[in-house]
Short mmCIF file of C-alpha atoms in Angstrom, two decimals:
data_model
loop_
_atom_site.label_atom_id
_atom_site.label_comp_id
_atom_site.label_asym_id
_atom_site.label_seq_id
_atom_site.Cartn_x
_atom_site.Cartn_y
_atom_site.Cartn_z
CA UNK A 248 -112.91 34.29 61.83
CA UNK A 249 -109.21 35.22 61.68
CA UNK A 250 -107.01 32.12 61.98
CA UNK A 251 -103.91 33.13 60.05
CA UNK A 252 -101.75 36.28 60.09
CA UNK A 253 -102.51 38.95 57.50
CA UNK A 254 -101.01 38.40 54.06
CA UNK A 255 -97.26 39.05 54.13
CA UNK A 256 -96.24 41.80 51.68
CA UNK A 257 -93.03 43.67 51.04
CA UNK A 258 -93.16 46.99 52.98
CA UNK A 259 -93.18 49.04 49.75
CA UNK A 260 -96.14 47.01 48.43
CA UNK A 261 -98.06 47.27 51.71
CA UNK A 262 -97.52 51.06 51.76
CA UNK A 263 -98.64 51.36 48.14
CA UNK A 264 -101.82 49.34 48.72
CA UNK A 265 -102.59 51.33 51.84
CA UNK A 266 -102.33 54.57 49.85
CA UNK A 267 -104.73 53.05 47.27
CA UNK A 268 -107.38 52.06 49.82
CA UNK A 269 -106.96 55.31 51.76
CA UNK A 270 -106.96 57.62 48.72
CA UNK A 271 -108.41 61.14 48.92
CA UNK A 272 -111.78 60.22 47.38
CA UNK A 273 -112.27 57.31 49.79
CA UNK A 274 -111.23 59.37 52.85
CA UNK A 275 -113.64 62.15 51.86
CA UNK A 276 -116.50 59.63 51.53
CA UNK A 277 -116.06 57.36 54.58
CA UNK A 278 -113.35 58.89 56.78
CA UNK A 279 -109.95 57.61 57.90
CA UNK A 280 -111.15 55.12 60.52
CA UNK A 281 -113.51 53.21 58.21
CA UNK A 282 -111.02 53.24 55.33
CA UNK A 283 -108.20 51.93 57.53
CA UNK A 284 -110.47 49.23 58.99
CA UNK A 285 -111.47 48.05 55.49
CA UNK A 286 -107.83 47.89 54.40
CA UNK A 287 -106.81 45.83 57.44
CA UNK A 288 -109.75 43.47 56.83
CA UNK A 289 -108.62 43.06 53.22
CA UNK A 290 -105.13 42.00 54.32
CA UNK A 291 -106.69 39.53 56.75
CA UNK A 292 -109.25 37.94 54.44
CA UNK A 293 -106.71 37.53 51.60
CA UNK A 294 -104.79 35.00 53.73
CA UNK A 295 -107.97 32.97 54.44
CA UNK A 296 -109.99 30.73 52.09
CA UNK A 297 -113.54 31.76 51.10
CA UNK A 298 -116.34 30.20 53.18
CA UNK A 299 -117.61 28.15 50.23
CA UNK A 300 -116.56 26.10 47.22
CA UNK A 301 -118.15 27.19 43.94
CA UNK A 302 -118.99 24.64 41.25
CA UNK A 303 -120.03 25.57 37.72
CA UNK A 304 -122.38 22.83 36.60
CA UNK A 305 -122.32 21.63 32.98
CA UNK A 306 -126.00 22.36 32.42
CA UNK A 307 -125.59 21.78 28.66
CA UNK A 308 -125.05 18.08 29.49
CA UNK A 309 -127.61 17.57 32.29
CA UNK A 310 -130.14 19.54 34.38
CA UNK A 311 -128.76 21.33 37.45
CA UNK A 312 -130.74 19.17 39.88
CA UNK A 313 -129.44 15.96 38.31
CA UNK A 314 -125.84 17.22 38.58
CA UNK A 315 -126.46 18.28 42.16
CA UNK A 316 -127.78 14.80 43.04
CA UNK A 317 -124.87 12.98 41.34
CA UNK A 318 -122.33 15.29 42.98
CA UNK A 319 -123.83 14.69 46.43
CA UNK A 320 -123.63 10.92 45.90
CA UNK A 321 -119.98 11.06 44.81
CA UNK A 322 -118.88 13.36 47.61
CA UNK A 323 -120.74 11.38 50.28
CA UNK A 324 -118.94 8.21 49.10
CA UNK A 325 -115.63 10.03 49.30
CA UNK A 326 -116.26 11.42 52.77
CA UNK A 327 -117.70 8.18 54.17
CA UNK A 328 -114.54 6.33 53.11
CA UNK A 329 -112.46 8.69 55.24
CA UNK A 330 -114.74 8.81 58.32
CA UNK A 331 -116.50 6.40 60.65
CA UNK A 332 -120.14 7.14 59.84
CA UNK A 333 -122.39 8.50 57.12
CA UNK A 334 -121.82 12.08 56.05
CA UNK A 335 -124.43 14.40 54.52
CA UNK A 336 -123.04 16.87 52.00
CA UNK A 337 -124.77 20.24 51.74
CA UNK A 338 -124.97 21.49 48.14
CA UNK A 339 -126.98 24.67 47.54
CA UNK A 340 -127.98 26.12 44.13
CA UNK A 341 -127.12 29.79 43.77
CA UNK A 342 -130.40 31.77 43.82
CA UNK A 343 -129.45 34.08 40.91
CA UNK A 344 -126.93 32.18 38.80
CA UNK A 345 -128.57 29.17 37.15
CA UNK A 346 -125.44 27.03 36.64
CA UNK A 347 -123.77 27.46 40.05
CA UNK A 348 -123.73 25.08 43.03
CA UNK A 349 -122.28 26.13 46.39
CA UNK A 350 -120.73 23.92 49.07
CA UNK A 351 -119.95 25.34 52.52
CA UNK A 352 -116.37 25.08 53.80
CA UNK A 353 -116.13 23.87 57.41
CA UNK A 354 -113.42 25.79 59.22
CA UNK A 355 -111.39 26.65 61.05
CA UNK A 356 -111.77 23.30 62.86
CA UNK A 357 -110.17 22.33 66.21
CA UNK A 358 -107.27 20.23 64.88
CA UNK A 359 -104.36 19.40 67.21
CA UNK A 360 -100.90 19.82 65.72
CA UNK A 361 -98.63 16.73 65.75
CA UNK A 362 -94.91 16.59 66.50
CA UNK A 363 -93.98 15.10 63.09
CA UNK A 364 -94.10 17.92 60.52
CA UNK A 365 -94.10 18.14 56.73
CA UNK A 366 -93.46 21.59 55.26
CA UNK A 367 -94.99 22.51 51.89
CA UNK A 368 -94.66 25.50 49.58
CA UNK A 369 -97.08 28.41 49.93
CA UNK A 370 -98.96 27.51 46.74
CA UNK A 371 -99.42 23.92 47.92
CA UNK A 372 -100.55 25.15 51.35
CA UNK A 373 -103.17 27.37 49.72
CA UNK A 374 -104.45 24.40 47.69
CA UNK A 375 -104.81 22.33 50.89
CA UNK A 376 -106.94 25.12 52.37
CA UNK A 377 -109.26 24.79 49.34
CA UNK A 378 -109.67 21.00 49.80
CA UNK A 379 -106.68 19.44 48.03
CA UNK A 380 -104.36 16.70 49.25
CA UNK A 381 -100.61 17.40 49.30
CA UNK A 382 -98.99 16.42 46.01
CA UNK A 383 -95.37 15.33 46.34
CA UNK A 384 -93.81 18.16 44.23
CA UNK A 385 -95.18 20.65 46.79
CA UNK A 386 -93.29 19.12 49.73
CA UNK A 387 -90.11 21.03 50.65
CA UNK A 388 -89.22 19.42 54.02
CA UNK A 389 -90.09 16.26 55.92
CA UNK A 390 -88.84 14.31 58.97
CA UNK A 391 -85.55 12.47 58.34
CA UNK A 392 -87.05 9.00 58.74
CA UNK A 393 -90.59 9.63 57.41
CA UNK A 394 -92.24 6.49 56.01
CA UNK A 395 -95.48 5.94 54.12
CA UNK A 396 -98.28 5.58 56.69
CA UNK A 397 -96.83 8.05 59.20
CA UNK A 398 -99.23 10.59 60.68
CA UNK A 399 -97.90 14.11 60.01
CA UNK A 400 -98.87 17.72 60.43
CA UNK A 401 -98.70 19.86 57.30
CA UNK A 402 -97.33 23.40 57.54
CA UNK A 403 -97.10 26.00 54.79
CA UNK A 404 -93.83 27.87 54.23
CA UNK A 405 -95.62 31.18 53.78
CA UNK A 406 -92.52 33.16 52.74
CA UNK A 407 -90.80 30.53 50.55
CA UNK A 408 -87.63 30.36 52.65
CA UNK A 409 -87.38 26.64 53.39
CA UNK A 410 -84.59 24.77 51.57
CA UNK A 411 -85.93 21.84 49.55
CA UNK A 412 -84.98 18.55 51.16
CA UNK A 413 -84.61 19.95 54.69
CA UNK A 414 -85.53 17.72 57.64
CA UNK A 415 -87.02 20.61 59.63
CA UNK A 416 -87.79 24.31 59.27
CA UNK A 417 -88.29 26.91 61.98
CA UNK A 418 -89.07 29.96 59.84
CA UNK A 419 -92.52 31.49 59.34
CA UNK A 420 -94.92 28.62 58.67
CA UNK A 421 -98.65 28.14 59.04
CA UNK A 422 -100.41 24.98 60.21
CA UNK A 423 -103.02 23.80 57.67
CA UNK A 424 -103.97 20.36 59.02
CA UNK A 425 -102.95 16.73 59.60
CA UNK A 426 -102.56 13.89 57.13
CA UNK A 427 -100.99 10.52 56.41
CA UNK A 428 -97.78 10.26 54.41
CA UNK A 429 -98.26 8.27 51.20
CA UNK A 430 -94.54 8.07 50.38
CA UNK A 431 -91.25 7.54 52.16
CA UNK A 432 -89.00 10.59 52.40
CA UNK A 433 -86.53 8.91 50.02
CA UNK A 434 -89.20 8.61 47.31
CA UNK A 435 -89.81 12.37 47.51
CA UNK A 436 -86.26 13.75 47.67
CA UNK A 437 -83.79 10.99 46.75
CA UNK A 438 -84.77 10.42 43.14
CA UNK A 439 -83.51 11.65 39.77
CA UNK A 440 -86.96 11.45 38.16
CA UNK A 441 -89.56 14.19 38.77
CA UNK A 442 -91.72 13.06 41.69
CA UNK A 443 -95.47 12.61 41.06
CA UNK A 444 -98.63 11.69 42.97
CA UNK A 445 -100.08 12.41 46.39
CA UNK A 446 -97.40 12.79 49.04
CA UNK A 447 -99.71 13.37 52.03
CA UNK A 448 -103.39 12.45 52.13
CA UNK A 449 -105.17 15.03 54.29
CA UNK A 450 -107.41 13.46 56.96
CA UNK A 451 -107.82 16.40 59.36
CA UNK A 452 -107.59 19.63 57.37
CA UNK A 453 -107.98 22.87 59.26
CA UNK A 454 -110.57 23.87 56.64
CA UNK A 455 -112.70 20.88 55.54
CA UNK A 456 -113.85 20.91 51.96
CA UNK A 457 -114.24 17.96 49.59
CA UNK A 458 -111.48 16.99 47.19
CA UNK A 459 -112.77 17.18 43.60
CA UNK A 460 -109.89 15.25 42.08
CA UNK A 461 -111.55 12.97 39.51
CA UNK A 462 -115.10 13.74 40.71
CA UNK A 463 -117.53 14.16 37.77
CA UNK A 464 -114.93 16.03 35.69
CA UNK A 465 -117.36 16.68 32.82
CA UNK A 466 -120.27 17.71 35.05
CA UNK A 467 -118.73 19.78 37.86
CA UNK A 468 -116.12 22.44 37.10
CA UNK A 469 -114.36 24.16 40.03
CA UNK A 470 -114.43 27.91 39.38
CA UNK A 471 -114.43 30.99 41.59
CA UNK A 472 -117.85 32.65 41.68
CA UNK A 473 -116.77 35.97 40.06
CA UNK A 474 -115.21 34.01 37.17
CA UNK A 475 -118.62 32.43 36.50
CA UNK A 476 -120.31 35.83 36.74
CA UNK A 477 -118.00 37.14 33.96
CA UNK A 478 -119.45 34.69 31.42
CA UNK A 479 -123.03 35.70 32.23
CA UNK A 480 -122.15 39.42 32.10
CA UNK A 481 -120.64 38.93 28.62
CA UNK A 482 -124.05 37.53 27.57
CA UNK A 483 -123.08 35.24 24.65
CA UNK A 484 -125.85 34.32 22.18
CA UNK A 485 -126.10 31.37 19.77
CA UNK A 486 -124.58 32.05 16.36
CA UNK A 487 -122.21 34.80 17.48
CA UNK A 488 -118.44 34.96 17.00
CA UNK A 489 -116.72 35.64 20.32
CA UNK A 490 -113.06 36.25 21.24
CA UNK A 491 -111.45 35.25 24.54
CA UNK A 492 -108.15 37.14 24.39
CA UNK A 493 -106.22 35.60 27.32
CA UNK A 494 -107.97 32.27 27.54
CA UNK A 495 -105.83 29.79 29.50
CA UNK A 496 -106.71 27.55 31.27
CA UNK A 497 -110.04 27.75 29.44
CA UNK A 498 -112.68 27.82 32.16
CA UNK A 499 -114.25 31.05 30.91
CA UNK A 500 -113.82 29.99 27.26
CA UNK A 501 -115.81 26.80 27.88
CA UNK A 502 -118.46 28.69 29.86
CA UNK A 503 -118.95 31.10 26.93
CA UNK A 504 -119.44 28.14 24.55
CA UNK A 505 -121.97 26.57 26.94
CA UNK A 506 -123.93 29.83 27.29
CA UNK A 507 -124.22 30.12 23.47
CA UNK A 508 -125.38 26.47 23.35
CA UNK A 509 -122.23 25.52 21.45
CA UNK A 510 -123.67 27.31 18.40
CA UNK A 511 -121.37 29.85 16.77
CA UNK A 512 -117.64 30.24 17.30
CA UNK A 513 -115.49 30.96 20.34
CA UNK A 514 -111.90 31.90 19.44
CA UNK A 515 -109.49 31.35 22.33
CA UNK A 516 -106.04 32.96 22.25
CA UNK A 517 -103.12 32.57 24.63
CA UNK A 518 -99.47 33.30 23.96
CA UNK A 519 -98.07 30.57 26.24
CA UNK A 520 -97.83 27.39 24.18
CA UNK A 521 -97.89 24.85 27.02
CA UNK A 522 -101.21 26.29 28.26
CA UNK A 523 -102.99 25.82 24.93
CA UNK A 524 -103.36 22.05 25.43
CA UNK A 525 -105.26 22.65 28.68
CA UNK A 526 -107.89 24.74 26.88
CA UNK A 527 -108.38 22.04 24.24
CA UNK A 528 -108.50 19.35 26.94
CA UNK A 529 -111.23 21.20 28.86
CA UNK A 530 -113.26 21.80 25.68
CA UNK A 531 -113.00 18.12 24.72
CA UNK A 532 -113.96 16.94 28.22
CA UNK A 533 -117.05 19.16 28.16
CA UNK A 534 -117.93 18.00 24.61
CA UNK A 535 -117.79 21.50 23.14
CA UNK A 536 -117.16 21.84 19.39
CA UNK A 537 -117.49 25.58 18.86
CA UNK A 538 -114.10 26.45 20.39
CA UNK A 539 -111.06 27.21 18.22
CA UNK A 540 -107.76 27.58 20.05
CA UNK A 541 -104.63 29.41 18.83
CA UNK A 542 -101.26 30.12 20.42
CA UNK A 543 -100.98 33.82 19.70
CA UNK A 544 -100.08 37.13 21.37
CA UNK A 545 -103.36 39.05 21.60
CA UNK A 546 -101.61 42.43 21.53
CA UNK A 547 -100.87 41.58 17.86
CA UNK A 548 -104.25 40.04 17.06
CA UNK A 549 -105.39 42.86 14.73
CA UNK A 550 -104.35 42.38 11.10
CA UNK A 551 -102.91 45.35 9.20
CA UNK A 552 -103.74 43.61 5.92
CA UNK A 553 -107.37 44.37 4.95
CA UNK A 554 -107.36 41.40 2.57
CA UNK A 555 -106.29 38.91 5.26
CA UNK A 556 -108.59 35.98 5.92
CA UNK A 557 -110.51 35.90 9.18
CA UNK A 558 -110.04 32.19 10.02
CA UNK A 559 -107.04 32.48 12.36
CA UNK A 560 -105.07 35.30 13.98
CA UNK A 561 -104.34 38.03 13.22
CA UNK A 562 -107.92 39.07 12.44
CA UNK A 563 -109.33 41.99 10.45
CA UNK A 564 -110.79 44.84 12.55
CA UNK A 565 -114.39 44.42 13.72
CA UNK A 566 -114.33 40.61 13.46
CA UNK A 567 -116.14 39.75 16.71
CA UNK A 568 -119.61 40.26 18.20
CA UNK A 569 -118.26 40.07 21.77
CA UNK A 570 -114.77 40.17 23.29
CA UNK A 571 -113.68 39.01 26.73
CA UNK A 572 -110.44 40.55 28.01
CA UNK A 573 -109.73 38.71 31.26
CA UNK A 574 -106.44 40.53 31.52
CA UNK A 575 -103.10 39.38 32.94
CA UNK A 576 -102.83 41.15 36.29
CA UNK A 577 -101.02 41.29 39.63
CA UNK A 578 -103.44 38.69 41.04
CA UNK A 579 -103.68 40.38 44.43
CA UNK A 580 -107.29 39.28 44.83
CA UNK A 581 -106.51 35.54 44.92
CA UNK A 582 -107.41 33.68 48.12
CA UNK A 583 -106.02 32.16 50.20
CA UNK A 584 -102.64 33.84 49.75
CA UNK A 585 -100.50 34.10 52.86
CA UNK A 586 -97.54 35.79 51.21
CA UNK A 587 -96.76 37.83 48.10
CA UNK A 588 -93.02 38.19 47.44
CA UNK A 589 -93.37 40.54 44.46
CA UNK A 590 -91.75 43.97 44.41
CA UNK A 591 -93.74 47.15 43.86
CA UNK A 592 -92.25 47.36 40.35
CA UNK A 593 -93.66 43.91 39.54
CA UNK A 594 -97.08 44.75 41.04
CA UNK A 595 -97.28 47.93 38.94
CA UNK A 596 -95.96 46.40 35.70
CA UNK A 597 -99.29 45.18 34.26
CA UNK A 598 -101.03 48.44 33.37
CA UNK A 599 -99.17 49.04 30.04
CA UNK A 600 -99.80 45.46 28.85
CA UNK A 601 -103.48 45.68 29.79
CA UNK A 602 -103.82 48.88 27.73
CA UNK A 603 -102.19 47.27 24.67
CA UNK A 604 -104.62 44.37 24.96
CA UNK A 605 -107.54 46.78 25.44
CA UNK A 606 -106.62 48.71 22.29
CA UNK A 607 -106.60 45.46 20.30
CA UNK A 608 -109.92 44.42 21.86
CA UNK A 609 -111.67 47.66 20.83
CA UNK A 610 -110.37 47.37 17.25
CA UNK A 611 -111.47 43.73 16.94
CA UNK A 612 -114.98 44.42 18.27
CA UNK A 613 -117.82 45.09 15.84
CA UNK A 614 -119.90 48.25 16.17
CA UNK A 615 -122.76 47.43 18.52
CA UNK A 616 -120.63 44.70 20.11
CA UNK A 617 -119.90 44.04 23.80
CA UNK A 618 -116.49 44.14 25.48
CA UNK A 619 -116.00 42.79 29.02
CA UNK A 620 -112.80 43.61 30.93
CA UNK A 621 -111.96 41.70 34.09
CA UNK A 622 -109.09 41.10 36.53
CA UNK A 623 -108.50 39.11 39.72
CA UNK A 624 -106.73 41.94 41.52
CA UNK A 625 -107.66 44.74 43.95
CA UNK A 626 -105.56 47.68 42.74
CA UNK A 627 -107.03 50.90 41.32
CA UNK A 628 -104.43 51.14 38.55
CA UNK A 629 -105.52 47.84 36.96
CA UNK A 630 -109.24 48.35 37.51
CA UNK A 631 -111.05 51.69 37.88
CA UNK A 632 -108.12 53.71 36.50
CA UNK A 633 -108.12 51.53 33.40
CA UNK A 634 -111.84 52.21 32.94
CA UNK A 635 -111.32 55.98 33.28
CA UNK A 636 -108.51 55.76 30.69
CA UNK A 637 -110.62 53.62 28.32
CA UNK A 638 -113.61 55.98 28.41
CA UNK A 639 -111.37 58.95 27.68
CA UNK A 640 -109.34 57.16 24.97
CA UNK A 641 -112.24 55.48 23.16
CA UNK A 642 -115.28 57.80 22.85
CA UNK A 643 -117.07 54.91 21.08
CA UNK A 644 -117.28 52.95 24.35
CA UNK A 645 -120.13 53.25 26.84
CA UNK A 646 -120.33 51.48 30.19
CA UNK A 647 -123.29 49.10 30.45
CA UNK A 648 -125.29 47.61 33.36
CA UNK A 649 -124.19 44.10 34.36
CA UNK A 650 -126.41 41.10 34.96
CA UNK A 651 -125.99 39.51 37.40
CA UNK A 652 -124.56 42.26 39.59
CA UNK A 653 -123.87 40.56 42.92
CA UNK A 654 -120.60 42.30 43.81
CA UNK A 655 -120.09 45.83 45.11
CA UNK A 656 -119.80 48.91 42.91
CA UNK A 657 -116.45 50.32 41.74
CA UNK A 658 -114.04 51.89 44.20
CA UNK A 659 -113.52 55.63 44.57
CA UNK A 660 -110.16 57.07 43.59
CA UNK A 661 -110.05 57.15 39.78
CA UNK A 662 -112.24 60.22 39.28
CA UNK A 663 -115.21 58.24 37.94
CA UNK A 664 -118.72 59.61 38.55
CA UNK A 665 -121.07 57.80 40.99
CA UNK A 666 -123.21 56.75 38.00
CA UNK A 667 -120.23 55.09 36.32
CA UNK A 668 -119.03 53.45 39.55
CA UNK A 669 -122.47 51.84 39.97
CA UNK A 670 -122.10 50.21 36.53
CA UNK A 671 -118.83 48.53 37.59
CA UNK A 672 -118.69 45.34 39.64
CA UNK A 673 -115.94 44.95 42.22
CA UNK A 674 -115.89 41.85 44.41
CA UNK A 675 -114.55 43.19 47.72
CA UNK A 676 -114.40 40.42 50.38
CA UNK A 677 -113.29 42.89 53.05
CA UNK A 678 -116.74 44.54 52.99
CA UNK A 679 -118.47 41.41 54.34
CA UNK A 680 -115.59 39.85 56.33
CA UNK A 681 -117.47 40.14 59.66
CA UNK A 682 -120.83 38.83 58.35
CA UNK A 683 -120.37 35.16 59.27
CA UNK A 684 -124.00 34.50 60.28
CA UNK A 685 -125.56 35.12 56.84
CA UNK A 686 -127.05 32.16 54.88
CA UNK A 687 -124.62 30.48 52.48
CA UNK A 688 -125.85 32.00 49.17
CA UNK A 689 -125.76 35.53 50.64
CA UNK A 690 -122.38 34.92 52.28
CA UNK A 691 -120.98 33.45 49.06
CA UNK A 692 -121.72 36.62 47.05
CA UNK A 693 -119.46 38.68 49.34
CA UNK A 694 -116.89 36.17 50.56
CA UNK A 695 -115.12 35.66 47.22
CA UNK A 696 -111.71 36.31 45.76
CA UNK A 697 -111.01 39.96 44.95
CA UNK A 698 -112.22 40.54 41.38
CA UNK A 699 -113.26 43.31 39.01
CA UNK A 700 -115.63 43.42 35.99
CA UNK A 701 -116.53 46.20 33.55
CA UNK A 702 -118.89 45.88 30.56
CA UNK A 703 -118.81 48.20 27.53
CA UNK A 704 -120.92 48.67 24.41
CA UNK A 705 -119.15 49.91 21.25
CA UNK A 706 -121.28 52.56 19.53
#
């Protein structure tokens, strides 16, 4: 159901994306009307949250059913404390992915907007739609005399135009639910120290989904479904040496280590120093010892010195059995996202970096090894066009079938054959946007973030 306006994009970006989704190959296959309808559905579903919350269960620490039972107990306690009666939490195992639990999201709900309004940044508003409370740093405007305990409506500044500290804002904003202020206005804005903690506790969110803050942190890991699929597609095995090239915040890194039973070595690289600690923190929390983390630019991860040791980066060529390149991208598949303020130049800037990383990945991969390339965006230039380029540039690479394959096939427009498109996995939420009556596991496979996966074997 459409509750919010379509994602707000700069006109040049909207025109570019429209030309991508209505390219000549697509128009020849499905016609203008179907292609245009799909594109408009994409813009709509990007501004809405998925219909489920996906949990990756730490099945190396406990059986799935035990984690499911513990999670239900914790969430029922949480929800009972904020409502009058007992609440039953529905948690469904995914039928094809053995470490995934799904929770339905209830929404949109009939919530009446209040006169007292708190305005939050777009990123904070998106987090609220996925079940979070409002943390104080995300608040940009509040009533002049707001006190802790006041009932307030929370609205998202979808275009980022509200001045921090304002007492009201009449620009484009989107209602995301009602809550109770946990701080006075003065504690949020009139302080020299950085503000911390929950600023508004949500009691009537427009989309109801449990808050996982502090809930079984070592057993239940919040992760989008396609991101879990990536780890299974990579297919790690015990004893292997595996490289995660752009690893922060470490969710996929930890999943790889779990899938190889923490036997072998997972090397995690990321060039942003303040993100490295998060990877180590996640590995420690999940009790994983096979992960080695380095702050390093993966485009330079191949050593030119044949006598160099292989312990830390840069590495000699053909050092790894499997490589995951979850590439930096434009992120246009993320949901919910009510506004993207990037220019067309920024949107199109990732392809050269992705190719540099890809070149390093191929050199670092052993013969007979597996390379998985993934993004969380919907463009052709960062997805299918990169695959066409890779197959032409590296004759040693062959596309491989993916397991599980629960997304759609690749999109037309990059000149790839039907056989090759079927080997790709593109999560396209616009294709199932109208199918609201399907059972949760079936609905969850289609109603995801926009995502792309390709799997190669190096001959």
